[in-house]
């Protein structure tokens, strides 16, 4: 499963904004993968519903506050830590 523009439009109650949403989805996907384990292909992450939620949280946060001055959203940080554990567990036969 991958986050789509239409999902983000619905979640953020938007019409239009396709360009910025696609950019934020791409950035969010890259950000979460970089924070967890960039060596894994995105298809591996997409089996975890939490990955999509983390990307959506990234998109929502940066759509409304496009500066990085406030730091990473705490909920996003928690999701990334949980994904790290899930990915580590899967790599070590514990998932």
mmCIF file of C-alpha atoms in Angstrom:
data_model
loop_
_atom_site.group_PDB
_atom_site.id
_atom_site.type_symbol
_atom_site.label_atom_id
_atom_site.label_comp_id
_atom_site.label_asym_id
_atom_site.label_seq_id
_atom_site.Cartn_x
_atom_site.Cartn_y
_atom_site.Cartn_z
ATOM 1 C CA UNK A 1 0.000 0.000 0.000
ATOM 2 C CA UNK A 2 1.292 3.467 -0.780
ATOM 3 C CA UNK A 3 -0.017 6.867 0.264
ATOM 4 C CA UNK A 4 -1.841 8.606 -2.585
ATOM 5 C CA UNK A 5 -2.677 12.208 -3.357
ATOM 6 C CA UNK A 6 -6.405 11.480 -3.087
ATOM 7 C CA UNK A 7 -5.951 9.955 0.384
ATOM 8 C CA UNK A 8 -4.110 13.058 1.533
ATOM 9 C CA UNK A 9 -6.710 15.372 -0.020
ATOM 10 C CA UNK A 10 -9.411 13.520 1.896
ATOM 11 C CA UNK A 11 -7.431 13.458 5.134
ATOM 12 C CA UNK A 12 -6.596 17.165 4.933
ATOM 13 C CA UNK A 13 -10.016 18.154 3.515
ATOM 14 C CA UNK A 14 -8.471 19.724 0.416
ATOM 15 C CA UNK A 15 -9.368 20.223 -3.206
ATOM 16 C CA UNK A 16 -6.383 20.562 -5.501
ATOM 17 C CA UNK A 17 -2.841 21.002 -4.179
ATOM 18 C CA UNK A 18 -1.763 17.878 -6.101
ATOM 19 C CA UNK A 19 1.761 19.150 -6.757
ATOM 20 C CA UNK A 20 2.642 20.006 -3.175
ATOM 21 C CA UNK A 21 0.990 16.830 -1.862
ATOM 22 C CA UNK A 22 2.940 14.608 -4.282
ATOM 23 C CA UNK A 23 6.140 16.351 -3.289
ATOM 24 C CA UNK A 24 5.394 15.896 0.418
ATOM 25 C CA UNK A 25 4.446 12.227 -0.077
ATOM 26 C CA UNK A 26 7.750 11.621 -1.873
ATOM 27 C CA UNK A 27 9.690 13.478 0.832
ATOM 28 C CA UNK A 28 7.795 11.728 3.632
ATOM 29 C CA UNK A 29 8.434 8.302 2.154
ATOM 30 C CA UNK A 30 12.124 9.096 1.811
ATOM 31 C CA UNK A 31 12.293 10.594 5.318
ATOM 32 C CA UNK A 32 10.716 7.590 7.037
ATOM 33 C CA UNK A 33 12.822 5.106 5.064
ATOM 34 C CA UNK A 34 15.973 7.109 5.872
ATOM 35 C CA UNK A 35 15.099 7.156 9.560
ATOM 36 C CA UNK A 36 14.461 3.401 9.731
ATOM 37 C CA UNK A 37 16.592 1.543 7.169
ATOM 38 C CA UNK A 38 17.099 3.021 3.715
ATOM 39 C CA UNK A 39 18.536 -0.229 2.377
ATOM 40 C CA UNK A 40 15.094 -1.846 2.432
ATOM 41 C CA UNK A 41 13.003 -1.286 -0.680
ATOM 42 C CA UNK A 42 9.821 0.735 -0.226
ATOM 43 C CA UNK A 43 7.787 -2.398 -1.034
ATOM 44 C CA UNK A 44 9.009 -3.963 2.225
ATOM 45 C CA UNK A 45 7.750 -0.978 4.207
ATOM 46 C CA UNK A 46 4.388 -0.950 2.498
ATOM 47 C CA UNK A 47 3.383 -4.180 4.229
ATOM 48 C CA UNK A 48 3.273 -2.251 7.517
ATOM 49 C CA UNK A 49 0.169 -0.035 7.905
ATOM 50 C CA UNK A 50 2.200 2.084 10.322
ATOM 51 C CA UNK A 51 4.494 3.096 7.464
ATOM 52 C CA UNK A 52 1.593 4.704 5.599
ATOM 53 C CA UNK A 53 0.437 6.427 8.784
ATOM 54 C CA UNK A 54 3.961 7.786 9.355
ATOM 55 C CA UNK A 55 4.104 9.146 5.795
ATOM 56 C CA UNK A 56 0.644 10.698 6.199
ATOM 57 C CA UNK A 57 1.721 12.282 9.487
ATOM 58 C CA UNK A 58 4.805 13.721 7.788
ATOM 59 C CA UNK A 59 2.684 15.119 4.948
ATOM 60 C CA UNK A 60 0.125 16.623 7.337
ATOM 61 C CA UNK A 61 2.779 18.222 9.517
ATOM 62 C CA UNK A 62 4.709 19.774 6.672
ATOM 63 C CA UNK A 63 1.624 20.795 4.716
ATOM 64 C CA UNK A 64 0.510 23.016 7.577
ATOM 65 C CA UNK A 65 3.985 24.074 8.739
ATOM 66 C CA UNK A 66 6.439 24.033 5.848
ATOM 67 C CA UNK A 67 9.358 25.139 7.958
ATOM 68 C CA UNK A 68 11.559 22.692 9.799
ATOM 69 C CA UNK A 69 12.012 25.057 12.717
ATOM 70 C CA UNK A 70 9.661 23.156 15.025
ATOM 71 C CA UNK A 71 11.433 19.819 14.700
ATOM 72 C CA UNK A 72 9.949 16.408 14.071
ATOM 73 C CA UNK A 73 6.395 15.722 15.166
ATOM 74 C CA UNK A 74 6.449 13.599 18.369
ATOM 75 C CA UNK A 75 3.897 11.174 16.996
ATOM 76 C CA UNK A 76 5.997 10.698 13.870
ATOM 77 C CA UNK A 77 9.079 10.053 16.005
ATOM 78 C CA UNK A 78 7.176 7.384 17.938
ATOM 79 C CA UNK A 79 6.003 5.723 14.718
ATOM 80 C CA UNK A 80 9.556 5.707 13.344
ATOM 81 C CA UNK A 81 10.865 4.068 16.515
ATOM 82 C CA UNK A 82 8.146 1.433 16.325
ATOM 83 C CA UNK A 83 8.904 0.770 12.656
ATOM 84 C CA UNK A 84 12.591 0.378 13.503
ATOM 85 C CA UNK A 85 11.625 -2.349 15.951
ATOM 86 C CA UNK A 86 9.329 -4.067 13.459
ATOM 87 C CA UNK A 87 11.950 -3.984 10.698
ATOM 88 C CA UNK A 88 14.661 -5.224 13.073
ATOM 89 C CA UNK A 89 12.359 -7.993 14.283
ATOM 90 C CA UNK A 90 11.529 -9.073 10.745
ATOM 91 C CA UNK A 91 15.231 -9.122 9.827
ATOM 92 C CA UNK A 92 15.967 -11.264 12.876
ATOM 93 C CA UNK A 93 13.072 -13.712 12.560
ATOM 94 C CA UNK A 94 11.034 -12.168 15.369
ATOM 95 C CA UNK A 95 8.155 -10.581 13.469
#
